[in-house]
Short mmCIF file of C-alpha atoms in Angstrom, two decimals:
data_model
loop_
_atom_site.label_atom_id
_atom_site.label_comp_id
_atom_site.label_asym_id
_atom_site.label_seq_id
_atom_site.Cartn_x
_atom_site.Cartn_y
_atom_site.Cartn_z
CA MET A 84 -260.75 -59.24 -131.81
CA ALA A 85 -264.02 -61.83 -132.87
CA ASP A 86 -262.51 -62.34 -136.49
CA LEU A 87 -259.61 -63.39 -135.14
CA VAL A 88 -260.44 -65.53 -132.57
CA GLU A 89 -262.82 -67.19 -134.47
CA ALA A 90 -259.50 -67.89 -137.20
CA LEU A 91 -257.71 -69.54 -134.28
CA ARG A 92 -260.64 -71.81 -133.74
CA GLN A 93 -260.52 -72.72 -137.46
CA LEU A 94 -256.71 -73.05 -137.54
CA SER A 95 -257.35 -75.71 -134.59
CA ALA A 96 -260.22 -77.79 -136.39
CA ASP A 97 -257.55 -77.86 -139.23
CA THR A 98 -255.24 -79.55 -137.32
CA GLY A 99 -257.33 -81.64 -135.25
CA ALA A 100 -258.49 -83.05 -139.10
CA THR A 101 -254.79 -83.53 -139.83
CA LEU A 102 -253.50 -85.51 -137.18
CA ASN A 103 -256.66 -87.79 -137.76
CA PRO A 104 -256.93 -88.76 -140.79
CA VAL A 105 -258.59 -91.77 -140.51
CA ILE A 106 -260.66 -93.02 -138.03
CA SER A 107 -261.70 -96.74 -137.23
CA ALA A 108 -265.22 -98.31 -136.96
CA THR A 109 -266.80 -101.73 -136.19
CA GLY A 110 -270.14 -103.45 -138.42
CA VAL A 111 -272.21 -106.52 -138.72
CA VAL A 112 -272.75 -107.93 -141.92
CA VAL A 113 -276.22 -107.65 -143.19
CA SER A 114 -276.21 -108.87 -146.77
CA ALA A 115 -273.43 -110.22 -147.97
CA ASP A 116 -274.56 -110.43 -152.38
CA PRO A 117 -275.10 -107.35 -152.45
CA LEU A 118 -272.71 -106.94 -149.33
CA LYS A 119 -273.85 -104.43 -147.36
CA ILE A 120 -272.11 -103.94 -143.69
CA GLN A 121 -274.10 -101.65 -140.64
CA ILE A 122 -272.45 -99.52 -138.87
CA ASP A 123 -275.33 -98.23 -137.07
CA GLN A 124 -279.30 -98.39 -136.40
CA LYS A 125 -279.30 -95.74 -138.66
CA THR A 126 -275.98 -96.11 -141.29
CA THR A 127 -275.87 -99.32 -143.39
CA LEU A 128 -272.55 -98.66 -145.92
CA LEU A 129 -273.32 -100.29 -149.73
CA GLU A 130 -270.95 -102.50 -151.74
CA SER A 131 -270.30 -99.03 -153.42
CA MET A 132 -268.75 -97.59 -150.33
CA LEU A 133 -266.04 -100.66 -148.94
CA ARG A 134 -262.78 -101.62 -149.89
CA LEU A 135 -261.93 -105.17 -148.91
CA THR A 136 -258.92 -106.36 -147.96
CA ASN A 137 -257.41 -109.97 -148.98
CA ALA A 138 -258.84 -111.22 -145.25
CA VAL A 139 -262.24 -110.62 -145.76
CA LYS A 140 -262.81 -111.93 -149.51
CA ASP A 141 -262.15 -114.80 -151.72
CA HIS A 142 -259.28 -114.80 -153.48
CA THR A 143 -256.30 -116.93 -155.81
CA THR A 144 -253.15 -116.50 -154.42
CA ASP A 145 -249.80 -118.71 -155.39
CA MET A 146 -247.80 -120.55 -152.45
CA ALA A 147 -244.35 -122.47 -152.67
CA ILE A 148 -244.71 -125.82 -151.08
CA PRO A 149 -241.47 -127.52 -150.09
CA GLY A 150 -240.81 -130.45 -152.33
CA VAL A 151 -243.95 -129.35 -154.85
CA GLY A 152 -243.03 -126.31 -156.19
CA LEU A 153 -245.70 -122.86 -156.67
CA VAL A 154 -248.73 -123.70 -156.51
CA THR A 155 -251.72 -121.32 -156.94
CA VAL A 156 -254.37 -122.13 -154.60
CA SER A 157 -257.70 -120.25 -154.06
CA VAL A 158 -258.76 -118.92 -150.19
CA ALA A 159 -262.16 -118.95 -149.57
CA SER A 160 -262.64 -115.57 -147.59
CA ALA A 161 -265.72 -114.01 -148.24
CA LEU A 162 -267.82 -112.39 -146.00
CA LYS A 163 -270.81 -113.93 -144.40
CA VAL A 164 -274.45 -112.63 -142.52
CA GLY A 165 -274.01 -112.18 -138.94
CA GLU A 166 -270.11 -111.03 -139.06
CA SER A 167 -268.48 -108.32 -137.41
CA VAL A 168 -265.72 -106.21 -139.40
CA PHE A 169 -263.40 -103.81 -138.70
CA MET A 170 -262.99 -101.26 -140.63
CA VAL A 171 -261.00 -97.77 -141.07
CA ARG A 172 -263.03 -94.57 -142.57
CA ASP A 173 -260.44 -92.61 -145.51
CA GLN A 174 -261.16 -88.61 -144.26
CA GLY A 175 -264.36 -87.15 -145.58
CA GLY A 176 -266.22 -90.50 -145.06
CA GLN A 177 -266.84 -91.55 -148.50
CA LYS A 178 -265.50 -94.73 -148.14
CA TYR A 179 -264.22 -97.67 -145.85
CA THR A 180 -262.09 -100.42 -146.02
CA VAL A 181 -263.15 -103.56 -144.60
CA ILE A 182 -259.51 -104.96 -142.09
CA ASP A 183 -260.82 -108.28 -140.98
CA ARG A 184 -263.45 -109.94 -138.83
CA THR A 185 -263.59 -108.88 -135.05
#
């Protein structure tokens, strides 16, 4: 009977992990180069642990301007020290995707 109860507990835990594959988090940029984001007093994420969306990094994009045509523009969106960010953590917690500023 104890084995059955333990098996049910494990099944429940596995199901919970499957239903919640992503966890949101917030953090503060503590270094811009190299990028480091602190999520609590004990945890600072290094650049190698982060994926950045275009909303939080410098990038170029093509833009159609009526009467001018298609032009390539530079967008300066790099994170700065002190900015708060919103992230999602991958299941397993190895990588975080920085979505936007908060």
